[in-house]
Amino acid sequence: MAKLQDLFTQAHRAQSGGGMGFLGKNRHETKARAAALVVELEQIAAGSAEAALKAGADGILFNWDGGDTAQLDTLKQEVEAARSQKENTVTGLHISGDLESLTSESLKKLKELGVQYIILPFNAPARLLALETKDLEKVIVVPMRKEESYPLYIRNLTAFEHIAAVLLDFDLSEKVGTMTIEEILDYRAVREAVRFPAFIYVNGTLTEEDAYTVNTLGIQAVILAAKDSGDTTRQQIKNLRELLEKVHQDESDKDAPSLPSAGRK
């Protein structure tokens, strides 16, 4: 089942609160958002995923260097804790190293631990795309390059099978809200070339102007890198979620057709 698609589509749907059945869990009211909010945890640490979800995250992304298998036990516990907090939580794993050792069996093991998608760097072995593992989707990191031919070059990524989405590795952290039309067109050209759903990193101090600019790229999910689960991080998650809700509402208001007022008879 395509869990990433669920993550993307659910962000655009408002959900009312209330209980689910006589013995069901209470469901919190949620507003529709311009993009899903994924929190990337710097370390696989007990309690961090649950804290991020309580603060307003839609999904959790763990980091793993590919070598320390002892972390995988904690990973399983964190995934289970996340699902107990929010049963439809989509969990991913950003694999940063030891990619040559990944096999069908190791990917199957990750799926059994509760990982639903993995993020692979641009220089990952191409054979990994050919490893079809049911219910474990693959996301490829796409860097930004300035060459004029780059959009045409990167478009070839669509020829590969088993890619569910891309992570646009665009450094927009410093000046996103003040980018010129020409600058945003460079990024937009690459975004249009890779016609997969896309993630993009944002920082915890994203402003309203920044959010509207990011929205022009046609992003399905934003990733907030969190170093810890402290008060500052929780507030950043809350603020970012509210900002995504506002952007979505404003865009919906602009798209809504205006109806002429009824005249008096």
mmCIF file of C-alpha atoms in Angstrom:
data_model
loop_
_atom_site.group_PDB
_atom_site.id
_atom_site.type_symbol
_atom_site.label_atom_id
_atom_site.label_comp_id
_atom_site.label_asym_id
_atom_site.label_seq_id
_atom_site.Cartn_x
_atom_site.Cartn_y
_atom_site.Cartn_z
ATOM 1 C CA MET A 1 0.000 0.000 0.000
ATOM 2 C CA ALA A 2 1.313 3.460 -0.925
ATOM 3 C CA LYS A 3 1.808 5.015 2.497
ATOM 4 C CA LEU A 4 3.578 8.093 1.152
ATOM 5 C CA GLN A 5 0.568 8.941 -0.973
ATOM 6 C CA ASP A 6 -1.560 8.642 2.154
ATOM 7 C CA LEU A 7 0.776 11.077 3.920
ATOM 8 C CA PHE A 8 0.517 13.609 1.108
ATOM 9 C CA THR A 9 -3.242 13.408 0.569
ATOM 10 C CA GLN A 10 -4.221 13.409 4.238
ATOM 11 C CA ALA A 11 -2.440 16.728 4.719
ATOM 12 C CA HIS A 12 -4.991 18.359 2.420
ATOM 13 C CA ARG A 13 -7.946 16.969 4.329
ATOM 14 C CA ALA A 14 -9.431 18.429 7.467
ATOM 15 C CA GLN A 15 -10.549 15.923 10.085
ATOM 16 C CA SER A 16 -13.109 16.528 12.778
ATOM 17 C CA GLY A 17 -12.458 15.528 16.378
ATOM 18 C CA GLY A 18 -14.399 13.087 18.522
ATOM 19 C CA GLY A 19 -14.278 9.416 19.340
ATOM 20 C CA MET A 20 -14.170 6.551 16.888
ATOM 21 C CA GLY A 21 -16.729 4.051 18.087
ATOM 22 C CA PHE A 22 -17.762 3.244 21.659
ATOM 23 C CA LEU A 23 -14.312 2.071 22.691
ATOM 24 C CA GLY A 24 -12.318 3.870 20.012
ATOM 25 C CA LYS A 25 -9.574 6.383 20.606
ATOM 26 C CA ASN A 26 -10.365 10.076 20.584
ATOM 27 C CA ARG A 27 -9.405 11.724 17.336
ATOM 28 C CA HIS A 28 -8.039 15.236 17.418
ATOM 29 C CA GLU A 29 -9.444 17.827 15.060
ATOM 30 C CA THR A 30 -6.948 18.705 12.346
ATOM 31 C CA LYS A 31 -6.997 21.422 9.719
ATOM 32 C CA ALA A 32 -5.933 20.948 6.111
ATOM 33 C CA ARG A 33 -2.348 21.988 5.356
ATOM 34 C CA ALA A 34 -0.414 23.132 2.297
ATOM 35 C CA ALA A 35 1.996 20.214 2.768
ATOM 36 C CA ALA A 36 2.535 17.354 5.175
ATOM 37 C CA LEU A 37 4.914 18.077 8.053
ATOM 38 C CA VAL A 38 7.619 15.459 8.605
ATOM 39 C CA VAL A 39 10.034 15.744 11.516
ATOM 40 C CA GLU A 40 13.480 14.258 10.960
ATOM 41 C CA LEU A 41 15.108 13.073 14.179
ATOM 42 C CA GLU A 42 18.882 13.460 14.315
ATOM 43 C CA GLN A 43 19.238 10.368 16.494
ATOM 44 C CA ILE A 44 17.105 7.305 17.092
ATOM 45 C CA ALA A 45 16.312 8.010 20.735
ATOM 46 C CA ALA A 46 13.527 6.785 23.002
ATOM 47 C CA GLY A 47 10.562 9.139 23.275
ATOM 48 C CA SER A 48 11.564 11.558 20.534
ATOM 49 C CA ALA A 49 9.067 10.345 17.911
ATOM 50 C CA GLU A 50 6.114 10.476 20.284
ATOM 51 C CA ALA A 51 7.042 14.011 21.387
ATOM 52 C CA ALA A 52 7.201 15.216 17.765
ATOM 53 C CA LEU A 53 3.784 13.756 16.974
ATOM 54 C CA LYS A 54 2.208 15.360 20.024
ATOM 55 C CA ALA A 55 3.596 18.704 18.853
ATOM 56 C CA GLY A 56 1.877 18.342 15.472
ATOM 57 C CA ALA A 57 4.073 16.279 13.119
ATOM 58 C CA ASP A 58 2.319 14.230 10.434
ATOM 59 C CA GLY A 59 5.193 11.793 9.944
ATOM 60 C CA ILE A 60 8.536 10.822 11.443
ATOM 61 C CA LEU A 61 11.839 10.393 9.620
ATOM 62 C CA PHE A 62 14.704 8.619 11.370
ATOM 63 C CA ASN A 63 18.402 8.880 10.511
ATOM 64 C CA TRP A 64 20.644 5.843 10.218
ATOM 65 C CA ASP A 65 24.265 5.566 9.097
ATOM 66 C CA GLY A 66 23.677 2.048 7.772
ATOM 67 C CA GLY A 67 26.244 0.487 10.097
ATOM 68 C CA ASP A 68 25.111 0.568 13.708
ATOM 69 C CA THR A 69 22.581 -2.273 13.780
ATOM 70 C CA ALA A 70 22.132 -1.848 17.537
ATOM 71 C CA GLN A 71 20.089 1.265 16.752
ATOM 72 C CA LEU A 72 17.536 -0.830 14.922
ATOM 73 C CA ASP A 73 16.118 -2.233 18.173
ATOM 74 C CA THR A 74 15.446 1.305 19.372
ATOM 75 C CA LEU A 75 14.031 2.124 15.951
ATOM 76 C CA LYS A 76 11.430 -0.624 16.271
ATOM 77 C CA GLN A 77 10.404 0.644 19.714
ATOM 78 C CA GLU A 78 10.106 4.206 18.431
ATOM 79 C CA VAL A 79 7.976 3.160 15.467
ATOM 80 C CA GLU A 80 5.655 1.230 17.793
ATOM 81 C CA ALA A 81 5.450 4.219 20.156
ATOM 82 C CA ALA A 82 4.657 6.514 17.237
ATOM 83 C CA ARG A 83 1.864 4.241 16.023
ATOM 84 C CA SER A 84 0.392 4.044 19.518
ATOM 85 C CA GLN A 85 0.299 7.838 19.578
ATOM 86 C CA LYS A 86 -1.086 8.126 16.043
ATOM 87 C CA GLU A 87 -1.953 4.885 14.331
ATOM 88 C CA ASN A 88 -1.649 6.157 10.758
ATOM 89 C CA THR A 89 1.812 7.705 11.288
ATOM 90 C CA VAL A 90 4.056 7.262 8.242
ATOM 91 C CA THR A 91 7.634 6.448 9.254
ATOM 92 C CA GLY A 92 10.728 6.709 7.080
ATOM 93 C CA LEU A 93 14.456 6.088 7.355
ATOM 94 C CA HIS A 94 17.127 8.337 5.855
ATOM 95 C CA ILE A 95 20.084 6.045 5.146
ATOM 96 C CA SER A 96 23.312 8.024 4.912
ATOM 97 C CA GLY A 97 26.047 5.376 4.707
ATOM 98 C CA ASP A 98 27.130 1.781 4.085
ATOM 99 C CA LEU A 99 24.834 1.645 1.062
ATOM 100 C CA GLU A 100 26.870 -1.027 -0.697
ATOM 101 C CA SER A 101 25.863 -3.565 1.937
ATOM 102 C CA LEU A 102 22.120 -3.091 1.466
ATOM 103 C CA THR A 103 20.401 -6.180 0.075
ATOM 104 C CA SER A 104 16.862 -7.389 -0.434
ATOM 105 C CA GLU A 105 17.058 -9.122 2.929
ATOM 106 C CA SER A 106 18.221 -6.013 4.776
ATOM 107 C CA LEU A 107 15.462 -3.924 3.173
ATOM 108 C CA LYS A 108 12.939 -6.579 4.151
ATOM 109 C CA LYS A 109 14.230 -6.377 7.716
ATOM 110 C CA LEU A 110 13.682 -2.603 7.749
ATOM 111 C CA LYS A 111 10.118 -3.131 6.577
ATOM 112 C CA GLU A 112 9.549 -5.626 9.387
ATOM 113 C CA LEU A 113 10.762 -2.994 11.861
ATOM 114 C CA GLY A 114 7.952 -0.717 10.688
ATOM 115 C CA VAL A 115 9.826 1.470 8.198
ATOM 116 C CA GLN A 116 7.536 2.394 5.308
ATOM 117 C CA TYR A 117 9.952 4.322 3.095
ATOM 118 C CA ILE A 118 13.684 4.910 2.810
ATOM 119 C CA ILE A 119 15.567 7.949 1.540
ATOM 120 C CA LEU A 120 18.649 7.234 -0.555
ATOM 121 C CA PRO A 121 21.327 9.727 -1.638
ATOM 122 C CA PHE A 122 21.892 10.591 -5.286
ATOM 123 C CA ASN A 123 25.101 8.530 -5.358
ATOM 124 C CA ALA A 124 23.477 5.369 -3.997
ATOM 125 C CA PRO A 125 24.049 2.152 -6.005
ATOM 126 C CA ALA A 126 21.588 2.018 -8.893
ATOM 127 C CA ARG A 127 20.887 -1.651 -8.152
ATOM 128 C CA LEU A 128 18.911 -0.568 -5.084
ATOM 129 C CA LEU A 129 16.184 0.782 -7.349
ATOM 130 C CA ALA A 130 15.854 -2.655 -8.907
ATOM 131 C CA LEU A 131 15.311 -4.295 -5.505
ATOM 132 C CA GLU A 132 11.560 -4.494 -5.317
ATOM 133 C CA THR A 133 10.466 -4.764 -1.714
ATOM 134 C CA LYS A 134 6.748 -4.798 -1.090
ATOM 135 C CA ASP A 135 5.470 -1.980 1.140
ATOM 136 C CA LEU A 136 8.871 -0.272 1.374
ATOM 137 C CA GLU A 137 8.934 2.792 -0.868
ATOM 138 C CA LYS A 138 12.059 4.565 -2.093
ATOM 139 C CA VAL A 139 12.755 8.308 -2.083
ATOM 140 C CA ILE A 140 15.767 9.690 -3.961
ATOM 141 C CA VAL A 141 17.659 12.839 -2.961
ATOM 142 C CA VAL A 142 17.855 15.254 -5.911
ATOM 143 C CA PRO A 143 20.486 18.015 -5.568
ATOM 144 C CA MET A 144 20.253 21.422 -7.237
ATOM 145 C CA ARG A 145 22.809 22.232 -9.929
ATOM 146 C CA LYS A 146 23.209 25.406 -11.952
ATOM 147 C CA GLU A 147 23.941 23.944 -15.396
ATOM 148 C CA GLU A 148 21.346 24.946 -17.996
ATOM 149 C CA SER A 149 21.047 21.342 -19.162
ATOM 150 C CA TYR A 150 20.462 20.005 -15.652
ATOM 151 C CA PRO A 151 16.635 19.951 -15.828
ATOM 152 C CA LEU A 152 16.831 17.871 -19.008
ATOM 153 C CA TYR A 153 19.398 15.584 -17.414
ATOM 154 C CA ILE A 154 17.490 15.031 -14.184
ATOM 155 C CA ARG A 155 14.285 14.335 -16.102
ATOM 156 C CA ASN A 156 15.745 10.923 -16.947
ATOM 157 C CA LEU A 157 15.102 9.942 -13.338
ATOM 158 C CA THR A 158 11.499 9.318 -14.328
ATOM 159 C CA ALA A 159 12.677 6.334 -16.397
ATOM 160 C CA PHE A 160 13.578 4.406 -13.258
ATOM 161 C CA GLU A 161 11.022 2.188 -11.588
ATOM 162 C CA HIS A 162 10.264 1.857 -7.878
ATOM 163 C CA ILE A 163 10.757 5.546 -7.049
ATOM 164 C CA ALA A 164 7.880 6.863 -4.965
ATOM 165 C CA ALA A 165 9.083 10.435 -4.360
ATOM 166 C CA VAL A 166 12.109 12.716 -4.326
ATOM 167 C CA LEU A 167 13.773 14.850 -1.683
ATOM 168 C CA LEU A 168 14.764 18.129 -3.289
ATOM 169 C CA ASP A 169 18.122 19.023 -1.764
ATOM 170 C CA PHE A 170 17.657 22.743 -2.370
ATOM 171 C CA ASP A 171 19.418 25.136 -0.005
ATOM 172 C CA LEU A 172 16.637 27.645 0.537
ATOM 173 C CA SER A 173 17.317 28.258 4.210
ATOM 174 C CA GLU A 174 18.961 31.685 3.934
ATOM 175 C CA LYS A 175 16.921 33.741 1.475
ATOM 176 C CA VAL A 176 13.844 31.831 0.398
ATOM 177 C CA GLY A 177 11.473 34.722 1.127
ATOM 178 C CA THR A 178 13.539 37.215 -0.893
ATOM 179 C CA MET A 179 14.265 35.113 -3.977
ATOM 180 C CA THR A 180 13.814 36.778 -7.354
ATOM 181 C CA ILE A 181 11.564 35.445 -10.089
ATOM 182 C CA GLU A 182 14.642 34.333 -12.038
ATOM 183 C CA GLU A 183 16.013 32.427 -9.055
ATOM 184 C CA ILE A 184 12.753 30.655 -8.319
ATOM 185 C CA LEU A 185 12.462 29.707 -12.006
ATOM 186 C CA ASP A 186 15.782 27.830 -11.751
ATOM 187 C CA TYR A 187 14.409 25.750 -8.905
ATOM 188 C CA ARG A 188 11.032 25.381 -10.560
ATOM 189 C CA ALA A 189 12.641 24.005 -13.734
ATOM 190 C CA VAL A 190 14.225 21.176 -11.746
ATOM 191 C CA ARG A 191 11.004 20.601 -9.798
ATOM 192 C CA GLU A 192 9.021 20.267 -13.019
ATOM 193 C CA ALA A 193 11.615 17.912 -14.501
ATOM 194 C CA VAL A 194 11.243 15.387 -11.686
ATOM 195 C CA ARG A 195 7.551 14.686 -11.766
ATOM 196 C CA PHE A 196 7.463 12.722 -8.548
ATOM 197 C CA PRO A 197 5.901 13.941 -5.305
ATOM 198 C CA ALA A 198 8.540 15.964 -3.463
ATOM 199 C CA PHE A 199 9.884 16.624 0.017
ATOM 200 C CA ILE A 200 11.966 19.678 0.863
ATOM 201 C CA TYR A 201 13.849 20.726 4.000
ATOM 202 C CA VAL A 202 12.769 23.830 5.881
ATOM 203 C CA ASN A 203 14.147 25.363 9.038
ATOM 204 C CA GLY A 204 12.381 26.068 12.287
ATOM 205 C CA THR A 205 12.337 29.815 11.710
ATOM 206 C CA LEU A 206 10.403 29.686 8.427
ATOM 207 C CA THR A 207 8.482 32.913 7.926
ATOM 208 C CA GLU A 208 5.145 33.443 6.226
ATOM 209 C CA GLU A 209 6.895 34.922 3.169
ATOM 210 C CA ASP A 210 9.197 31.888 3.039
ATOM 211 C CA ALA A 211 6.270 29.481 3.219
ATOM 212 C CA TYR A 212 4.468 31.077 0.281
ATOM 213 C CA THR A 213 7.652 30.940 -1.810
ATOM 214 C CA VAL A 214 8.230 27.266 -0.980
ATOM 215 C CA ASN A 215 4.607 26.604 -1.922
ATOM 216 C CA THR A 216 5.287 27.818 -5.489
ATOM 217 C CA LEU A 217 7.570 24.797 -5.984
ATOM 218 C CA GLY A 218 4.668 22.379 -5.691
ATOM 219 C CA ILE A 219 5.883 20.549 -2.589
ATOM 220 C CA GLN A 220 3.949 17.658 -1.036
ATOM 221 C CA ALA A 221 5.823 17.511 2.303
ATOM 222 C CA VAL A 222 8.284 19.634 4.256
ATOM 223 C CA ILE A 223 10.940 18.173 6.538
ATOM 224 C CA LEU A 224 12.012 19.867 9.745
ATOM 225 C CA ALA A 225 15.357 18.575 11.030
ATOM 226 C CA ALA A 226 15.152 18.309 14.831
ATOM 227 C CA LYS A 227 18.233 17.900 16.997
ATOM 228 C CA ASP A 228 16.221 17.090 20.111
ATOM 229 C CA SER A 229 12.678 16.884 21.438
ATOM 230 C CA GLY A 230 12.950 19.885 23.767
ATOM 231 C CA ASP A 231 10.602 22.827 24.191
ATOM 232 C CA THR A 232 12.206 24.831 21.364
ATOM 233 C CA THR A 233 11.761 22.022 18.855
ATOM 234 C CA ARG A 234 8.185 21.346 19.915
ATOM 235 C CA GLN A 235 7.336 25.023 19.497
ATOM 236 C CA GLN A 236 8.938 25.063 16.042
ATOM 237 C CA ILE A 237 6.806 22.077 15.014
ATOM 238 C CA LYS A 238 3.663 23.776 16.306
ATOM 239 C CA ASN A 239 4.500 27.070 14.565
ATOM 240 C CA LEU A 240 5.315 25.366 11.278
ATOM 241 C CA ARG A 241 2.102 23.365 11.301
ATOM 242 C CA GLU A 242 0.054 26.519 11.914
ATOM 243 C CA LEU A 243 1.899 28.251 9.076
ATOM 244 C CA LEU A 244 1.138 25.391 6.668
ATOM 245 C CA GLU A 245 -2.510 25.563 7.685
ATOM 246 C CA LYS A 246 -2.607 29.305 6.976
ATOM 247 C CA VAL A 247 -0.962 28.955 3.554
ATOM 248 C CA HIS A 248 -3.458 26.255 2.585
ATOM 249 C CA GLN A 249 -6.421 28.327 3.752
ATOM 250 C CA ASP A 250 -5.211 31.411 1.925
ATOM 251 C CA GLU A 251 -4.664 29.444 -1.285
ATOM 252 C CA SER A 252 -8.107 27.853 -0.951
ATOM 253 C CA ASP A 253 -9.700 31.264 -0.481
ATOM 254 C CA LYS A 254 -8.007 32.521 -3.645
ATOM 255 C CA ASP A 255 -9.155 29.494 -5.648
ATOM 256 C CA ALA A 256 -12.746 29.621 -4.411
ATOM 257 C CA PRO A 257 -15.058 31.148 -7.010
ATOM 258 C CA SER A 258 -16.831 34.282 -5.925
ATOM 259 C CA LEU A 259 -20.606 34.156 -6.200
ATOM 260 C CA PRO A 260 -22.636 37.211 -7.137
ATOM 261 C CA SER A 261 -24.927 38.413 -4.418
ATOM 262 C CA ALA A 262 -28.586 37.862 -5.042
ATOM 263 C CA GLY A 263 -30.351 41.039 -6.109
ATOM 264 C CA ARG A 264 -33.607 42.201 -4.598
ATOM 265 C CA LYS A 265 -36.750 41.444 -6.466
#
